[in-house]
Tab-separated table of C-alpha atoms in Angstrom:
chain	number	residue	atom	x	y	z
L	505	GLN	CA	-3.556	-3.281	-5.107
L	506	SER	CA	-6.122	-1.171	-6.607
L	507	ALA	CA	-6.595	2.212	-7.394
L	508	LEU	CA	-8.312	4.326	-5.221
L	509	THR	CA	-11.999	5.634	-6.989
L	510	GLN	CA	-12.057	9.821	-8.746
L	511	PRO	CA	-14.132	11.501	-10.058
L	512	PRO	CA	-13.294	11.225	-13.778
L	513	SER	CA	-13.631	15.445	-14.001
L	514	ALA	CA	-15.036	18.689	-11.198
L	515	SER	CA	-15.597	21.602	-12.459
L	516	GLY	CA	-16.386	25.405	-10.079
L	517	SER	CA	-16.518	28.802	-11.504
L	518	PRO	CA	-13.403	30.995	-10.241
L	519	GLY	CA	-13.702	32.063	-6.868
L	520	GLN	CA	-16.099	29.011	-5.592
L	521	SER	CA	-15.211	25.942	-3.871
L	522	VAL	CA	-14.515	22.406	-5.093
L	523	THR	CA	-14.457	19.284	-3.996
L	524	ILE	CA	-12.746	16.010	-5.026
L	525	SER	CA	-13.065	12.811	-3.208
L	526	CYS	CA	-10.706	9.550	-3.450
L	527	THR	CA	-12.191	6.421	-2.219
L	528	GLY	CA	-10.276	3.636	-0.922
L	529	THR	CA	-10.471	0.580	2.005
L	530	SER	CA	-9.470	-0.259	5.291
L	531	SER	CA	-6.442	-1.612	3.854
L	532	ASP	CA	-5.302	1.619	1.947
L	533	VAL	CA	-6.813	5.062	2.871
L	534	GLY	CA	-8.674	4.086	5.627
L	535	GLY	CA	-5.866	2.049	7.125
L	536	TYR	CA	-3.326	4.842	6.419
L	537	ASN	CA	-2.766	8.457	7.470
L	538	TYR	CA	-0.600	9.034	4.860
L	539	VAL	CA	-2.760	10.116	1.777
L	540	SER	CA	-1.283	12.947	-0.943
L	541	TRP	CA	-2.914	14.654	-3.222
L	542	PHE	CA	-0.812	15.872	-6.043
L	543	GLN	CA	-1.463	18.252	-9.373
L	544	GLN	CA	-0.117	18.116	-12.905
L	545	HIS	CA	-0.256	20.916	-15.294
L	546	PRO	CA	0.053	19.044	-18.814
L	547	GLY	CA	3.189	18.099	-20.436
L	548	LYS	CA	4.374	19.095	-15.731
L	549	ALA	CA	5.940	16.263	-13.674
L	550	PRO	CA	3.167	15.729	-10.599
L	551	LYS	CA	3.425	18.013	-7.892
L	552	LEU	CA	2.597	17.325	-4.104
L	553	MET	CA	-0.006	19.687	-2.756
L	554	ILE	CA	-1.608	18.245	-0.010
L	555	TYR	CA	0.569	14.663	2.449
L	556	GLU	CA	-0.040	12.854	5.641
L	557	VAL	CA	-4.238	13.749	4.740
L	558	THR	CA	-3.883	17.822	5.631
L	559	LYS	CA	-0.623	19.240	5.257
L	560	ARG	CA	0.705	21.689	2.711
L	561	PRO	CA	4.351	22.007	1.774
L	562	SER	CA	5.501	24.591	1.888
L	563	GLY	CA	4.632	27.522	-0.849
L	564	VAL	CA	1.037	25.395	-1.943
L	565	PRO	CA	-1.557	28.089	-0.952
L	566	ASP	CA	-4.048	27.276	1.598
L	567	ARG	CA	-6.455	27.665	-1.120
L	568	PHE	CA	-5.889	24.139	-0.460
L	569	SER	CA	-6.590	21.732	1.863
L	570	GLY	CA	-7.274	17.558	2.630
L	571	SER	CA	-9.285	15.730	4.995
L	572	LYS	CA	-10.540	12.173	5.709
L	573	SER	CA	-13.824	10.150	6.604
L	574	GLY	CA	-13.902	6.290	6.655
L	575	ASN	CA	-12.343	5.008	3.541
L	576	THR	CA	-13.261	7.770	1.779
L	577	ALA	CA	-10.415	11.269	1.696
L	578	SER	CA	-11.263	14.780	-0.288
L	579	LEU	CA	-9.162	17.615	-1.798
L	580	THR	CA	-11.107	20.564	-1.439
L	581	VAL	CA	-9.581	23.830	-3.807
L	582	SER	CA	-12.060	27.500	-2.388
L	583	GLY	CA	-11.400	30.099	-3.932
L	584	LEU	CA	-10.611	28.832	-7.045
L	585	GLN	CA	-8.338	30.450	-9.767
L	586	ALA	CA	-7.077	30.248	-13.768
L	587	GLU	CA	-4.125	28.553	-13.130
L	588	ASP	CA	-5.911	25.625	-10.613
L	589	GLU	CA	-6.740	24.018	-13.802
L	590	ALA	CA	-5.175	20.555	-13.677
L	591	ASP	CA	-5.641	17.296	-13.578
L	592	TYR	CA	-4.962	15.905	-9.927
L	593	TYR	CA	-4.384	12.591	-8.104
L	594	CYS	CA	-4.893	11.042	-4.848
L	595	SER	CA	-2.576	8.203	-3.295
L	596	SER	CA	-1.632	5.865	-0.451
L	597	TYR	CA	0.479	3.995	1.205
L	598	VAL	CA	-0.938	0.089	1.745
L	599	GLY	CA	1.651	-0.563	3.663
L	600	SER	CA	5.227	-3.572	2.722
L	601	GLY	CA	6.134	-0.022	1.190
L	602	HIS	CA	3.465	0.201	-1.620
L	603	VAL	CA	1.663	2.854	-2.427
L	604	VAL	CA	-1.501	2.534	-4.583
L	605	PHE	CA	-2.890	6.153	-7.010
L	606	GLY	CA	-5.850	7.539	-7.487
L	607	GLY	CA	-7.443	7.369	-11.352
L	608	GLY	CA	-7.358	11.521	-11.717
L	609	THR	CA	-9.287	13.732	-11.751
L	610	LYS	CA	-10.101	16.937	-14.375
L	611	LEU	CA	-10.609	19.933	-12.575
L	612	THR	CA	-12.450	22.514	-15.210
L	613	VAL	CA	-12.058	26.862	-14.172
L	614	LEU	CA	-14.968	27.596	-15.537
Q	1305	GLU	CA	17.788	23.622	-4.446
Q	1306	VAL	CA	16.919	20.260	-4.855
Q	1307	GLN	CA	16.747	18.380	-8.216
Q	1308	LEU	CA	16.437	15.226	-9.759
Q	1309	VAL	CA	17.281	14.583	-13.533
Q	1310	GLU	CA	16.659	11.499	-15.430
Q	1311	SER	CA	17.616	9.958	-18.243
Q	1312	GLY	CA	17.997	6.094	-20.588
Q	1313	GLY	CA	14.273	6.430	-22.332
Q	1314	GLY	CA	13.771	5.877	-25.754
Q	1315	LEU	CA	12.294	3.711	-27.977
Q	1316	VAL	CA	12.542	0.055	-27.524
Q	1317	GLN	CA	11.204	-3.610	-29.007
Q	1318	PRO	CA	9.629	-6.153	-26.797
Q	1319	GLY	CA	11.304	-8.350	-24.793
Q	1320	GLY	CA	14.815	-6.370	-24.551
Q	1321	SER	CA	16.038	-4.605	-21.845
Q	1322	LEU	CA	16.525	-0.341	-21.039
Q	1323	ARG	CA	17.814	1.283	-17.657
Q	1324	LEU	CA	16.359	4.733	-16.528
Q	1325	SER	CA	18.893	6.762	-14.441
Q	1326	CYS	CA	17.418	9.701	-11.931
Q	1327	VAL	CA	20.770	12.181	-10.753
Q	1328	VAL	CA	19.450	13.525	-7.414
Q	1329	SER	CA	20.993	16.575	-5.976
Q	1330	GLY	CA	20.309	18.764	-3.098
Q	1331	LEU	CA	19.608	16.011	-1.009
Q	1332	THR	CA	21.190	11.906	-0.331
Q	1333	VAL	CA	19.615	8.898	-2.209
Q	1334	ARG	CA	21.375	7.124	1.035
Q	1335	SER	CA	19.222	8.787	3.589
Q	1336	ASN	CA	16.180	9.031	1.528
Q	1337	ASP	CA	14.272	6.387	0.690
Q	1338	MET	CA	13.022	6.802	-3.822
Q	1339	SER	CA	10.682	5.558	-5.873
Q	1340	TRP	CA	9.921	5.187	-9.899
Q	1341	VAL	CA	6.558	6.579	-11.040
Q	1342	ARG	CA	5.174	5.985	-14.334
Q	1343	GLN	CA	2.651	7.639	-16.393
Q	1344	ALA	CA	1.210	5.623	-19.760
Q	1345	PRO	CA	-0.432	7.908	-22.485
Q	1346	GLY	CA	-3.404	10.330	-21.608
Q	1347	LYS	CA	-3.559	7.998	-18.539
Q	1348	GLY	CA	-3.191	8.412	-14.304
Q	1349	LEU	CA	0.145	7.934	-12.152
Q	1350	GLN	CA	1.338	4.413	-11.282
Q	1351	TRP	CA	3.020	3.747	-8.555
Q	1352	VAL	CA	6.668	1.515	-10.322
Q	1353	ALA	CA	8.694	0.912	-7.173
Q	1354	ALA	CA	11.204	1.724	-3.962
Q	1355	ILE	CA	14.448	1.519	-2.080
Q	1356	TYR	CA	14.434	2.935	1.767
Q	1357	SER	CA	17.310	4.519	2.906
Q	1358	GLY	CA	18.015	0.980	4.203
Q	1359	GLY	CA	18.225	-0.431	0.421
Q	1360	ASP	CA	15.060	-2.573	0.937
Q	1361	THR	CA	13.526	-2.541	-2.835
Q	1362	TYR	CA	9.766	-3.063	-3.173
Q	1363	TYR	CA	8.054	-4.051	-6.395
Q	1364	ALA	CA	4.462	-3.250	-7.992
Q	1365	ASP	CA	2.628	-6.853	-9.098
Q	1366	SER	CA	3.129	-5.266	-12.944
Q	1367	VAL	CA	6.987	-5.532	-12.974
Q	1368	ARG	CA	8.270	-7.797	-10.056
Q	1369	GLY	CA	10.895	-9.915	-11.617
Q	1370	ARG	CA	11.395	-7.962	-14.602
Q	1371	PHE	CA	12.492	-4.061	-12.895
Q	1372	THR	CA	14.971	-3.929	-10.343
Q	1373	ILE	CA	15.879	-0.387	-8.589
Q	1374	SER	CA	18.753	0.278	-6.826
Q	1375	ARG	CA	21.189	3.403	-6.282
Q	1376	ASP	CA	25.109	3.988	-6.560
Q	1377	ILE	CA	25.713	6.548	-3.104
Q	1378	SER	CA	29.097	7.127	-3.993
Q	1379	LYS	CA	27.205	9.158	-7.600
Q	1380	ASN	CA	23.420	9.855	-5.420
Q	1381	THR	CA	22.305	8.655	-8.872
Q	1382	LEU	CA	18.923	5.781	-8.472
Q	1383	TYR	CA	18.500	3.553	-11.401
Q	1384	LEU	CA	15.716	1.001	-12.308
Q	1385	GLN	CA	16.765	-1.631	-14.544
Q	1386	MET	CA	14.009	-2.699	-16.144
Q	1387	ASN	CA	13.882	-5.741	-18.713
Q	1388	SER	CA	11.788	-7.996	-20.862
Q	1389	LEU	CA	9.870	-5.377	-21.514
Q	1390	ARG	CA	6.435	-5.474	-23.285
Q	1391	PRO	CA	4.142	-3.093	-24.708
Q	1392	GLU	CA	1.776	-1.571	-21.982
Q	1393	ASP	CA	5.379	-0.666	-20.428
Q	1394	THR	CA	5.162	2.550	-22.535
Q	1395	ALA	CA	5.088	5.192	-20.040
Q	1396	VAL	CA	6.309	8.021	-19.046
Q	1397	TYR	CA	9.233	7.490	-15.913
Q	1398	TYR	CA	9.508	9.762	-12.759
Q	1399	CYS	CA	12.164	9.121	-10.296
Q	1400	ALA	CA	10.468	10.658	-6.893
Q	1401	ARG	CA	11.934	11.757	-4.102
Q	1402	GLY	CA	10.426	9.326	-0.851
Q	1403	LEU	CA	7.488	7.013	-0.973
Q	1404	ALA	CA	4.397	7.773	1.436
Q	1405	ASN	CA	5.148	11.442	0.505
Q	1406	LEU	CA	6.322	12.016	-2.477
Q	1407	ASN	CA	7.377	15.704	-2.101
Q	1408	TYR	CA	10.008	16.045	-5.557
Q	1409	TRP	CA	9.951	14.110	-8.346
Q	1410	GLY	CA	11.513	14.698	-11.599
Q	1411	GLN	CA	10.441	15.800	-14.623
Q	1412	GLY	CA	9.968	12.254	-16.526
Q	1413	THR	CA	11.057	10.191	-19.310
Q	1414	LEU	CA	9.566	8.829	-21.837
Q	1415	VAL	CA	9.703	4.783	-22.912
Q	1416	THR	CA	8.235	3.638	-25.395
Q	1417	VAL	CA	8.028	0.067	-26.162
Q	1418	SER	CA	6.311	-0.936	-29.287
Q	1419	SER	CA	8.081	-3.181	-33.055
């Protein structure tokens, strides 16, 4: 199972919005509504930000939102804040008890 | 409060073995799907293995036949037995609750495979 494709980097100024894409195939992103997004700060464990494409766990700001169209999922961070600077990973369930991750996107707040 | 605490990492020679443990509190391993995810130094996340609440186990192709995921319900602990270790297995290993939705993570334990 190949990794999902994410852009290596993204950036935006405070207050702006930025969208990170996650491209897969009909066997993963396009085939299941089990796409998640994780935020990881340096030296820390990943934190779930979005699950099942659009849902936010309790405590995650509503500035974070998820969507999907075809084989591509997206994470949008609105009203960028300095603390949003981190690595972001998408993942998708691919059936048969397997999960695949994206390569990660480093988000820089300018 | 849910907590997952990994241990058992360290330095091991190629071909060696190591067993990782993940002590869980705030939820039961018997009632939850559980996973291991790893991250090589400076690299991205890679799913390694999962055990469903019903006991079925699943593995990434890169570790199948070498790694074994298991659980001890009486100790509420998840394990990852790693055999025939290779340098490319060097990574921080995280245990996490779930599979499709990995909503709780431990802090990770570092495994270094080197001679």
